[in-house]
Amino acid sequence: MIARTWRGIATSANVDAYVRHFAQKVAPAVTALAGHRGAWLLRREVDGRTELLAVTLWESRDAIRAFAGDDIARAHVEPEARAVLSDFDDFARHYEVAFKS
């Protein structure tokens, strides 16, 4: 199993808009893909802003390609997300899941 992570930053005024975007657009889109195994959006307050960490689980890198395209390291940030985030990574990280309970 592969965990894909991506990070964005939102102001307090915009964080709820991004959470809604993730819950209503991103999560349903990835859930519909073969090989998808779960999605989480984590948040924490840092220096007056909110850091958001998206974590999606996939059964393989090939399954990730169905979502991300051939360059799985490139982040896909939709215009709706760009409009409410003050900063975001243009890349995603991938981790092999070493243990799951």
C-alpha positions as a Python dict, from the first residue, in 0.01 Angstrom:
ca = {
    (1, 'M'): (0, 0, 0),
    (2, 'I'): (118, 353, -82),
    (3, 'A'): (34, 669, 114),
    (4, 'R'): (28, 989, -93),
    (5, 'T'): (67, 1315, 101),
    (6, 'W'): (24, 1677, -3),
    (7, 'R'): (35, 2000, 200),
    (8, 'G'): (-143, 2333, 171),
    (9, 'I'): (-178, 2644, 387),
    (10, 'A'): (-496, 2845, 442),
    (11, 'T'): (-584, 3153, 642),
    (12, 'S'): (-842, 3119, 918),
    (13, 'A'): (-1095, 3288, 689),
    (14, 'N'): (-1048, 3032, 411),
    (15, 'V'): (-976, 2704, 585),
    (16, 'D'): (-1339, 2593, 603),
    (17, 'A'): (-1379, 2656, 230),
    (18, 'Y'): (-1089, 2423, 156),
    (19, 'V'): (-1220, 2157, 393),
    (20, 'R'): (-1555, 2171, 210),
    (21, 'H'): (-1376, 2145, -126),
    (22, 'F'): (-1184, 1840, -9),
    (23, 'A'): (-1493, 1673, 139),
    (24, 'Q'): (-1728, 1749, -150),
    (25, 'K'): (-1497, 1727, -454),
    (26, 'V'): (-1163, 1560, -386),
    (27, 'A'): (-1269, 1273, -160),
    (28, 'P'): (-1562, 1159, -379),
    (29, 'A'): (-1343, 1175, -692),
    (30, 'V'): (-1064, 959, -550),
    (31, 'T'): (-1304, 722, -374),
    (32, 'A'): (-1449, 630, -714),
    (33, 'L'): (-1109, 518, -848),
    (34, 'A'): (-997, 156, -849),
    (35, 'G'): (-717, 97, -600),
    (36, 'H'): (-811, 386, -368),
    (37, 'R'): (-807, 276, -3),
    (38, 'G'): (-889, 588, 201),
    (39, 'A'): (-856, 965, 235),
    (40, 'W'): (-790, 1193, 530),
    (41, 'L'): (-746, 1567, 563),
    (42, 'L'): (-545, 1667, 869),
    (43, 'R'): (-514, 2021, 1000),
    (44, 'R'): (-307, 2209, 1253),
    (45, 'E'): (-261, 2572, 1348),
    (46, 'V'): (87, 2710, 1276),
    (47, 'D'): (179, 3077, 1323),
    (48, 'G'): (-178, 3202, 1280),
    (49, 'R'): (-244, 2997, 967),
    (50, 'T'): (-380, 2648, 915),
    (51, 'E'): (-162, 2379, 763),
    (52, 'L'): (-360, 2110, 583),
    (53, 'L'): (-217, 1769, 509),
    (54, 'A'): (-404, 1547, 266),
    (55, 'V'): (-328, 1177, 299),
    (56, 'T'): (-468, 927, 52),
    (57, 'L'): (-402, 555, 50),
    (58, 'W'): (-361, 351, -269),
    (59, 'E'): (-298, -15, -338),
    (60, 'S'): (-19, 64, -588),
    (61, 'R'): (164, 338, -778),
    (62, 'D'): (-33, 232, -1085),
    (63, 'A'): (-354, 314, -899),
    (64, 'I'): (-211, 659, -816),
    (65, 'R'): (-140, 716, -1186),
    (66, 'A'): (-513, 683, -1259),
    (67, 'F'): (-562, 990, -1037),
    (68, 'A'): (-240, 1187, -1087),
    (69, 'G'): (-118, 1094, -1435),
    (70, 'D'): (224, 964, -1531),
    (71, 'D'): (416, 1210, -1310),
    (72, 'I'): (276, 1100, -974),
    (73, 'A'): (506, 1340, -788),
    (74, 'R'): (329, 1642, -938),
    (75, 'A'): (44, 1780, -726),
    (76, 'H'): (-292, 1845, -887),
    (77, 'V'): (-441, 2155, -727),
    (78, 'E'): (-774, 2256, -875),
    (79, 'P'): (-858, 2625, -934),
    (80, 'E'): (-1119, 2614, -654),
    (81, 'A'): (-847, 2505, -411),
    (82, 'R'): (-593, 2757, -542),
    (83, 'A'): (-846, 3034, -478),
    (84, 'V'): (-866, 2963, -103),
    (85, 'L'): (-513, 2846, -22),
    (86, 'S'): (-244, 3102, 58),
    (87, 'D'): (33, 2852, -22),
    (88, 'F'): (63, 2489, -126),
    (89, 'D'): (317, 2233, -237),
    (90, 'D'): (336, 2171, -610),
    (91, 'F'): (445, 1815, -538),
    (92, 'A'): (316, 1510, -355),
    (93, 'R'): (516, 1263, -150),
    (94, 'H'): (468, 888, -155),
    (95, 'Y'): (541, 646, 127),
    (96, 'E'): (522, 268, 129),
    (97, 'V'): (308, 166, 423),
    (98, 'A'): (537, -38, 646),
    (99, 'F'): (276, -127, 908),
    (100, 'K'): (-101, -97, 940),
    (101, 'S'): (-315, -217, 1227),
}
